[in-house]
Structure formats: C-alpha cells, structure tokens
Coordinates of C-alpha atoms in Angstrom, one line a residue:
M1 CA -89.4 0.0 162.4
G2 CA -89.9 2.2 165.4
H3 CA -88.1 -0.2 167.7
A4 CA -84.9 -0.2 165.7
S5 CA -81.9 1.3 167.4
P6 CA -80.1 4.3 165.9
C7 CA -77.4 3.2 163.4
R8 CA -74.2 4.8 162.4
L9 CA -74.2 6.1 158.9
L10 CA -71.5 4.3 156.8
M11 CA -70.4 6.5 153.9
I12 CA -69.5 3.9 151.3
E13 CA -68.9 5.1 147.7
P14 CA -70.4 3.0 144.9
M15 CA -67.9 0.8 143.2
P16 CA -67.1 1.7 139.6
P17 CA -68.3 -0.6 136.8
S18 CA -65.8 -2.5 134.8
P19 CA -65.9 -2.5 131.0
L20 CA -67.4 -6.0 131.0
G21 CA -70.1 -5.0 133.4
E22 CA -68.7 -6.8 136.4
I23 CA -68.1 -5.6 140.0
V24 CA -64.7 -4.1 140.6
G25 CA -63.1 -2.7 143.7
R26 CA -62.3 1.0 144.2
D27 CA -58.7 0.4 143.2
G28 CA -59.9 -1.0 139.9
S29 CA -59.2 -4.6 140.7
Q30 CA -61.7 -7.1 139.4
L31 CA -63.5 -8.8 142.2
G32 CA -65.2 -11.4 140.1
G33 CA -62.4 -11.6 137.5
T34 CA -61.1 -15.0 138.5
A35 CA -64.5 -16.5 137.5
V36 CA -64.2 -15.5 133.8
A37 CA -63.0 -18.4 131.8
P38 CA -60.5 -17.7 128.9
P39 CA -62.1 -18.0 125.4
R40 CA -61.6 -21.3 123.7
R41 CA -60.0 -21.5 120.3
W42 CA -62.7 -21.5 117.6
W43 CA -61.4 -24.7 116.0
K44 CA -61.7 -26.5 119.3
S45 CA -65.3 -25.8 119.8
D46 CA -67.9 -28.6 119.8
S47 CA -69.8 -27.0 117.0
V48 CA -66.8 -26.8 114.7
L49 CA -65.9 -30.4 115.5
A50 CA -69.4 -31.6 114.9
A51 CA -69.6 -29.8 111.6
G52 CA -66.3 -31.3 110.5
L53 CA -67.5 -34.8 111.3
A54 CA -70.8 -34.2 109.5
A55 CA -69.0 -32.9 106.4
Y56 CA -66.7 -35.9 106.5
A57 CA -69.6 -38.4 106.8
Y58 CA -71.5 -36.6 104.1
S59 CA -68.5 -36.6 101.7
V60 CA -67.6 -40.3 102.2
T61 CA -71.3 -41.4 101.9
V62 CA -71.8 -39.5 98.7
L63 CA -68.5 -40.8 97.1
C64 CA -69.2 -44.4 98.1
A65 CA -72.8 -44.2 96.8
A66 CA -71.7 -42.6 93.6
A67 CA -69.0 -45.2 93.0
Y68 CA -71.6 -47.9 93.5
H69 CA -74.1 -46.5 91.1
S70 CA -71.5 -45.6 88.4
A71 CA -69.3 -48.7 88.5
W72 CA -70.9 -51.6 90.4
N73 CA -74.6 -51.3 89.8
P74 CA -75.5 -52.8 86.4
N75 CA -78.8 -50.9 86.3
D76 CA -76.9 -47.5 86.3
A77 CA -74.0 -48.5 84.1
K78 CA -74.7 -45.6 81.7
I79 CA -74.2 -42.8 84.3
S80 CA -70.7 -41.3 84.8
F81 CA -69.0 -41.0 88.2
G82 CA -69.4 -37.2 88.1
G83 CA -73.1 -37.5 87.4
A84 CA -73.5 -40.0 90.1
V85 CA -71.7 -37.7 92.6
I86 CA -74.2 -34.9 91.7
W87 CA -77.1 -37.4 92.1
Q88 CA -76.1 -38.7 95.4
G89 CA -75.0 -35.2 96.6
V90 CA -78.6 -34.1 96.0
V91 CA -80.1 -37.1 97.7
Y92 CA -78.0 -36.9 100.9
G93 CA -77.9 -33.2 100.8
L94 CA -81.6 -33.1 101.4
W95 CA -80.8 -34.2 105.0
V96 CA -78.9 -31.0 105.7
P97 CA -81.9 -28.6 106.0
L98 CA -83.8 -31.2 107.9
G99 CA -80.9 -31.7 110.3
M100 CA -80.4 -27.9 110.7
G101 CA -84.0 -27.4 111.5
L102 CA -84.0 -30.2 114.1
L103 CA -80.8 -28.7 115.6
N104 CA -82.4 -25.3 116.0
A105 CA -85.5 -26.8 117.5
L106 CA -83.5 -28.9 120.0
E107 CA -81.6 -25.8 121.1
R108 CA -84.8 -24.2 122.2
C109 CA -85.9 -27.2 124.3
R110 CA -85.0 -26.6 127.9
T111 CA -85.5 -30.1 129.2
I112 CA -84.7 -33.6 128.0
R113 CA -88.4 -34.5 128.1
R114 CA -89.2 -31.8 125.6
G115 CA -86.3 -32.8 123.4
L116 CA -87.5 -36.4 123.2
L117 CA -91.1 -35.2 122.5
L118 CA -89.8 -33.0 119.7
L119 CA -87.9 -36.0 118.2
G120 CA -91.1 -38.1 118.3
L121 CA -93.2 -35.4 116.6
T122 CA -90.7 -34.6 113.9
T123 CA -89.6 -38.1 112.9
A124 CA -92.6 -39.1 110.7
P125 CA -92.9 -35.8 108.6
S126 CA -89.1 -35.5 108.2
V127 CA -88.7 -39.1 107.0
A128 CA -91.7 -38.8 104.7
L129 CA -90.5 -35.5 103.2
H130 CA -87.0 -36.8 102.5
T131 CA -88.3 -40.1 101.1
V132 CA -90.5 -38.4 98.6
L133 CA -87.8 -35.9 97.5
A134 CA -85.0 -38.4 97.3
S135 CA -87.2 -40.8 95.2
W136 CA -87.9 -37.9 92.9
A137 CA -84.2 -37.3 92.6
D138 CA -83.6 -41.0 91.8
V139 CA -86.1 -40.9 88.9
A140 CA -84.7 -37.6 87.7
F141 CA -81.0 -38.6 87.7
S142 CA -81.1 -42.4 87.0
P143 CA -81.0 -43.3 83.3
T144 CA -83.0 -46.5 83.9
L145 CA -85.7 -45.5 86.4
E146 CA -89.1 -44.3 85.2
W147 CA -91.9 -42.4 87.0
R148 CA -94.1 -45.5 87.1
N149 CA -91.5 -46.9 89.5
F150 CA -91.9 -43.9 91.9
P151 CA -94.2 -45.7 94.4
A152 CA -91.9 -48.7 94.6
L153 CA -88.9 -46.4 95.1
V154 CA -90.6 -44.7 98.0
G155 CA -91.4 -48.0 99.7
A156 CA -87.9 -49.3 99.1
R157 CA -86.2 -46.1 100.4
L158 CA -88.4 -45.7 103.5
P159 CA -86.6 -48.1 105.8
I160 CA -83.2 -46.7 104.9
D161 CA -84.4 -43.1 105.6
I162 CA -85.8 -44.1 108.9
A163 CA -82.4 -45.5 109.9
I164 CA -80.6 -42.4 108.7
W165 CA -82.9 -40.0 110.4
T166 CA -82.6 -42.0 113.6
M167 CA -78.9 -41.7 113.5
I168 CA -79.0 -38.0 112.7
A169 CA -81.5 -37.2 115.5
A170 CA -79.6 -39.2 118.1
S171 CA -76.4 -37.6 117.2
L172 CA -77.8 -34.0 117.3
F173 CA -79.6 -34.8 120.6
A174 CA -76.4 -36.1 122.2
L175 CA -74.5 -33.1 120.9
I176 CA -76.9 -30.6 122.3
W177 CA -77.1 -32.1 125.7
R178 CA -73.3 -32.8 125.9
K179 CA -72.7 -29.1 125.2
R180 CA -75.3 -28.1 127.9
A181 CA -73.8 -30.5 130.4
A182 CA -70.3 -29.1 129.7
A183 CA -71.5 -25.5 129.9
E184 CA -73.4 -26.3 133.1
T185 CA -70.3 -27.9 134.7
D186 CA -68.1 -25.0 133.7
Q187 CA -70.7 -22.5 134.9
V188 CA -70.9 -24.1 138.3
R189 CA -67.1 -24.2 138.6
R190 CA -66.8 -20.5 137.7
L191 CA -69.8 -19.6 139.9
K192 CA -68.1 -21.1 143.0
V193 CA -65.1 -18.9 142.4
A194 CA -67.3 -15.9 141.8
L195 CA -69.3 -16.6 145.0
A196 CA -66.1 -16.7 147.0
D197 CA -65.1 -13.2 145.7
T198 CA -68.6 -11.9 146.2
R199 CA -68.9 -13.4 149.7
Q200 CA -65.6 -11.6 150.7
T201 CA -66.8 -8.3 149.2
A202 CA -70.2 -8.5 150.7
G203 CA -68.7 -9.4 154.1
D204 CA -66.5 -6.3 153.9
L205 CA -69.4 -4.1 153.0
S206 CA -71.5 -5.4 155.8
S207 CA -68.8 -5.0 158.5
G208 CA -70.5 -1.9 160.0
S209 CA -72.5 -1.7 163.1
S210 CA -76.0 -1.5 161.6
R211 CA -78.6 -3.4 163.5
I212 CA -82.3 -4.1 163.4
S213 CA -84.8 -4.9 166.1
V214 CA -86.3 -8.4 165.6
S215 CA -89.2 -10.0 167.5
A216 CA -88.0 -13.3 168.9
G217 CA -90.8 -14.7 171.0
R218 CA -91.9 -12.1 173.4
R219 CA -88.7 -10.2 173.3
K220 CA -87.1 -7.7 171.0
V221 CA -83.5 -8.6 169.9
L222 CA -81.0 -6.3 168.2
V223 CA -79.4 -8.2 165.3
D224 CA -76.4 -7.1 163.3
L225 CA -77.1 -7.0 159.6
K226 CA -73.9 -8.9 158.9
E227 CA -75.1 -11.8 161.0
I228 CA -78.4 -12.1 159.1
E229 CA -78.3 -15.0 156.6
R230 CA -81.6 -14.4 154.8
F231 CA -85.1 -13.0 154.9
G232 CA -88.2 -14.9 154.1
S233 CA -91.6 -13.6 153.3
A234 CA -94.6 -14.7 155.5
A235 CA -97.7 -12.7 154.4
N236 CA -97.2 -9.2 155.8
Y237 CA -94.3 -10.3 158.0
V238 CA -90.7 -11.1 157.3
V239 CA -88.9 -14.1 158.9
V240 CA -85.3 -13.2 159.8
H241 CA -82.8 -16.0 159.9
W242 CA -79.5 -15.5 161.7
Q243 CA -77.1 -17.9 163.6
D244 CA -79.6 -20.7 163.5
R245 CA -82.2 -18.5 165.1
E246 CA -85.4 -16.9 163.7
G247 CA -87.3 -13.8 164.4
L248 CA -90.1 -11.6 162.8
L249 CA -90.3 -8.2 161.4
R250 CA -93.8 -6.6 161.0
E251 CA -93.5 -5.3 157.4
P252 CA -93.6 -6.8 153.9
L253 CA -90.5 -8.2 152.3
K254 CA -90.7 -5.8 149.4
Q255 CA -90.7 -2.8 151.7
L256 CA -87.8 -4.1 153.7
E257 CA -85.8 -4.9 150.5
Q258 CA -85.9 -1.2 149.5
R259 CA -84.1 -0.2 152.7
L260 CA -81.3 -2.9 152.5
D261 CA -77.9 -2.4 150.9
S262 CA -78.3 -3.9 147.5
R263 CA -74.6 -4.8 147.3
V264 CA -75.0 -7.1 150.3
F265 CA -78.6 -8.3 150.2
M266 CA -80.3 -9.5 147.0
R267 CA -83.7 -10.9 146.1
V268 CA -83.4 -14.4 144.7
H269 CA -87.1 -15.4 144.9
R270 CA -90.4 -13.7 145.3
S271 CA -90.3 -14.8 149.0
S272 CA -86.6 -14.7 149.7
V273 CA -83.8 -12.2 150.1
V274 CA -80.3 -13.5 150.9
N275 CA -77.1 -12.0 152.3
L276 CA -74.5 -12.6 149.6
A277 CA -71.8 -13.0 152.3
H278 CA -73.6 -16.2 153.5
V279 CA -74.0 -17.9 150.1
V280 CA -71.4 -20.7 149.9
D281 CA -72.5 -22.8 147.0
A282 CA -75.0 -23.0 144.1
A283 CA -76.2 -25.8 141.8
P284 CA -78.6 -25.7 138.8
L285 CA -81.9 -27.6 138.9
A286 CA -83.7 -29.3 136.0
D287 CA -86.4 -26.6 135.7
G288 CA -83.8 -23.8 135.1
S289 CA -83.8 -22.5 138.7
W290 CA -80.8 -22.8 141.0
R291 CA -80.3 -24.1 144.6
L292 CA -78.3 -21.8 146.8
C293 CA -76.6 -23.3 149.9
M294 CA -76.2 -21.0 152.8
T295 CA -73.6 -21.0 155.6
S296 CA -76.1 -22.6 158.0
G297 CA -76.7 -25.5 155.5
A298 CA -80.1 -24.2 154.6
E299 CA -81.1 -24.3 150.9
V300 CA -82.8 -21.4 149.1
I301 CA -84.2 -21.5 145.6
L302 CA -82.9 -19.0 143.1
S303 CA -85.9 -18.7 140.7
R304 CA -85.5 -18.2 137.0
S305 CA -86.9 -14.7 137.2
Y306 CA -84.0 -13.6 139.5
R307 CA -81.3 -15.9 138.0
E308 CA -79.8 -13.5 135.5
P309 CA -79.6 -10.5 137.9
F310 CA -77.9 -12.8 140.5
L311 CA -75.3 -14.0 137.9
Q312 CA -74.7 -10.5 136.9
R313 CA -74.2 -9.4 140.5
V314 CA -71.5 -12.0 141.1
G315 CA -69.8 -11.2 137.8
M316 CA -71.0 -14.2 135.8
R317 CA -72.8 -12.2 133.1
R318 CA -72.3 -9.1 131.1
C319 CA -74.8 -6.3 131.7
D320 CA -77.0 -5.8 128.7
S321 CA -77.9 -2.2 129.7
S322 CA -75.5 0.7 129.7
T323 CA -76.0 1.2 133.4
D324 CA -74.1 -1.4 135.5
I325 CA -75.5 -3.0 138.5
A326 CA -72.8 -1.5 140.6
S327 CA -73.9 2.0 139.7
N328 CA -77.2 1.4 141.3
A329 CA -75.6 0.4 144.6
R330 CA -76.7 2.5 147.6
T331 CA -74.4 4.8 149.3
D332 CA -76.0 4.2 152.7
C333 CA -75.1 0.8 154.3
R334 CA -77.4 1.1 157.2
L335 CA -81.0 0.2 157.4
K336 CA -82.8 3.5 157.0
R337 CA -86.0 4.5 158.6
P338 CA -89.0 4.7 156.3

C-alpha cells in the first residue's frame, strides 16, 4: 500500500466485555442489549406443552383400552381393570422410546428434506418392532390368547400400528419445524435490533479520517474507510465497493483483513469482508447461511463458517471462550502499513 496517504492515528480503547459476552460501551451500557429477548416461563415452552399433550393422549388411550378389555370385550372378561391398565400401559408405552428416538433424530436434521427422508427410513423398522413387542405383550397379559395365535396377532395389529406411527411421526415433525420457524422468526427480529445498535457503534468507530488509495480505472482515488461498504476477493486483488463505485487493491483479502479495524470490518465469507456500519438487514437461508442486505441494496452471503462469530459480534450469542470478542479489538482504527 505504498500509494496510501498518511493517516491520523485514532487512539480508541477496546470496549470492555459484558458478563454475557456482548459488546458494551465504555460507560458500561449494553450496545446490543435490546436484542436479548426475556426468558420464557418454563411452563409456556413448546416442549412442556407437547409433553403435556402426549401424556394426556397416552393416559386417555390406556384407560379407554383397559376399560374395553376388562368390561366390554367378552374374550378378556376374566382380566381385572387394574390388570388391563398394566397391559395396555405396556403396549402403548412401547411407543415412548420409539418416539423419543425419532424426536432426537429429527432435531439433528437441518432441512425438511432430510427430515422427510428420516421418516421414510424409520417407519418400517419402528412399526415392525412395536408390532412384534405389542403382540408379545398381548399374549403375555391376555388370559385367553395363546402363543399359536402370535402370527395372527401381528397381522391384525400391523395396520393399527402403521396408523399410530404415522400420527406420532407427523406430530413430532410438525413440532420440530414449528419450533424452528418460531425461533428463526424471533432471531431475525432480534437480529434487526442488534444490527441497528451495531451499525450505530461501527459508524461511530469509523468516523475518523483514515483513507486508502484505490485503483479506479487509470486513476488512484483516496477513499474514506467509513464510506467503504464491503471488500470482495478477486484472486490476488481486492474489489472495494463504496458509494455505488468499485475499485481495486493489489493485495489478497486475508492480508487486508489483518490491517482493518475488527470492530468495524468483519469477514462474513471466504471472499467477503463487510463494514458493519453498512449492514441494514439479514435473513436466514435454507442451507444454514444468511443473506446480508447492505445500504446500497447489494446482498452478501454470510456463510455457515462465519455465522456464529457474526452473531456474537452483534450481541446475539454468548461467547463460549473466556476471552470476549471485544477484548480482541484493535486499538488502532487506521489502516496500518504492512
């Protein structure tokens, strides 16, 4: 960067980290604090409500089935209501581990397509396993059934188990994706608030007179860092975008990134570095990445590799390490010479 003009050194102290690992101002005010949603009451969570509905459905089904086998089914007239409750509790209780296993597996599926594929692969073994075990329980608890009736019991129970498994799988699938959709909507809402705070903070930090020399055609143009919206990688060059204009820097993006103020400029993709003061909106994509909307209307992809650091930077995630992102901020706001 031999053509860059001398820059005034801006002595900016690093901002102290907050207890939650979010960026705070020098006066201790929380810059991203408005984006943190208050915790929900545990009894209002979707998981607790779903567990309550499942327990209700299980109890009613067991009691009704027990009443049928103890009072209304002449073949099981010798069994007491208590014995029938234990019998049907075992039969329908076998669905619990199968449903829990499916729930855990669905939570690991990142896309709807993978979730549907999982349902298709698990339906046959799950139904077959429950049918065999439930038929064994029928022979063990019923006073009239014998082991020679076992094949007939399996065939008679199979259609019922297919219907029950279909209902369980559909309910769990809808629950998982409803929770994800609600979490995604809430995250987008909070992220917009956090971006507004971060945009203001980054704008204040970049208000100095630091400039870089950019090749625009055959001329060299001095551009204020605060006016630069983003940097893009182009082999061994960097494309500079500012005020609907473009220019080139003859150095790799990785080398340039090391000399930028990390509180203002951030890598969001292996080929993109953005000015946080120019990020106005963000939206999630199906593959787990995000789409960032810049002040010029341009869209930049926030890849999955850089998503968590970005969300931490704008105060949307706790820092997992003991060292906060803010503690790694540079004390020099200018573009330093290599």
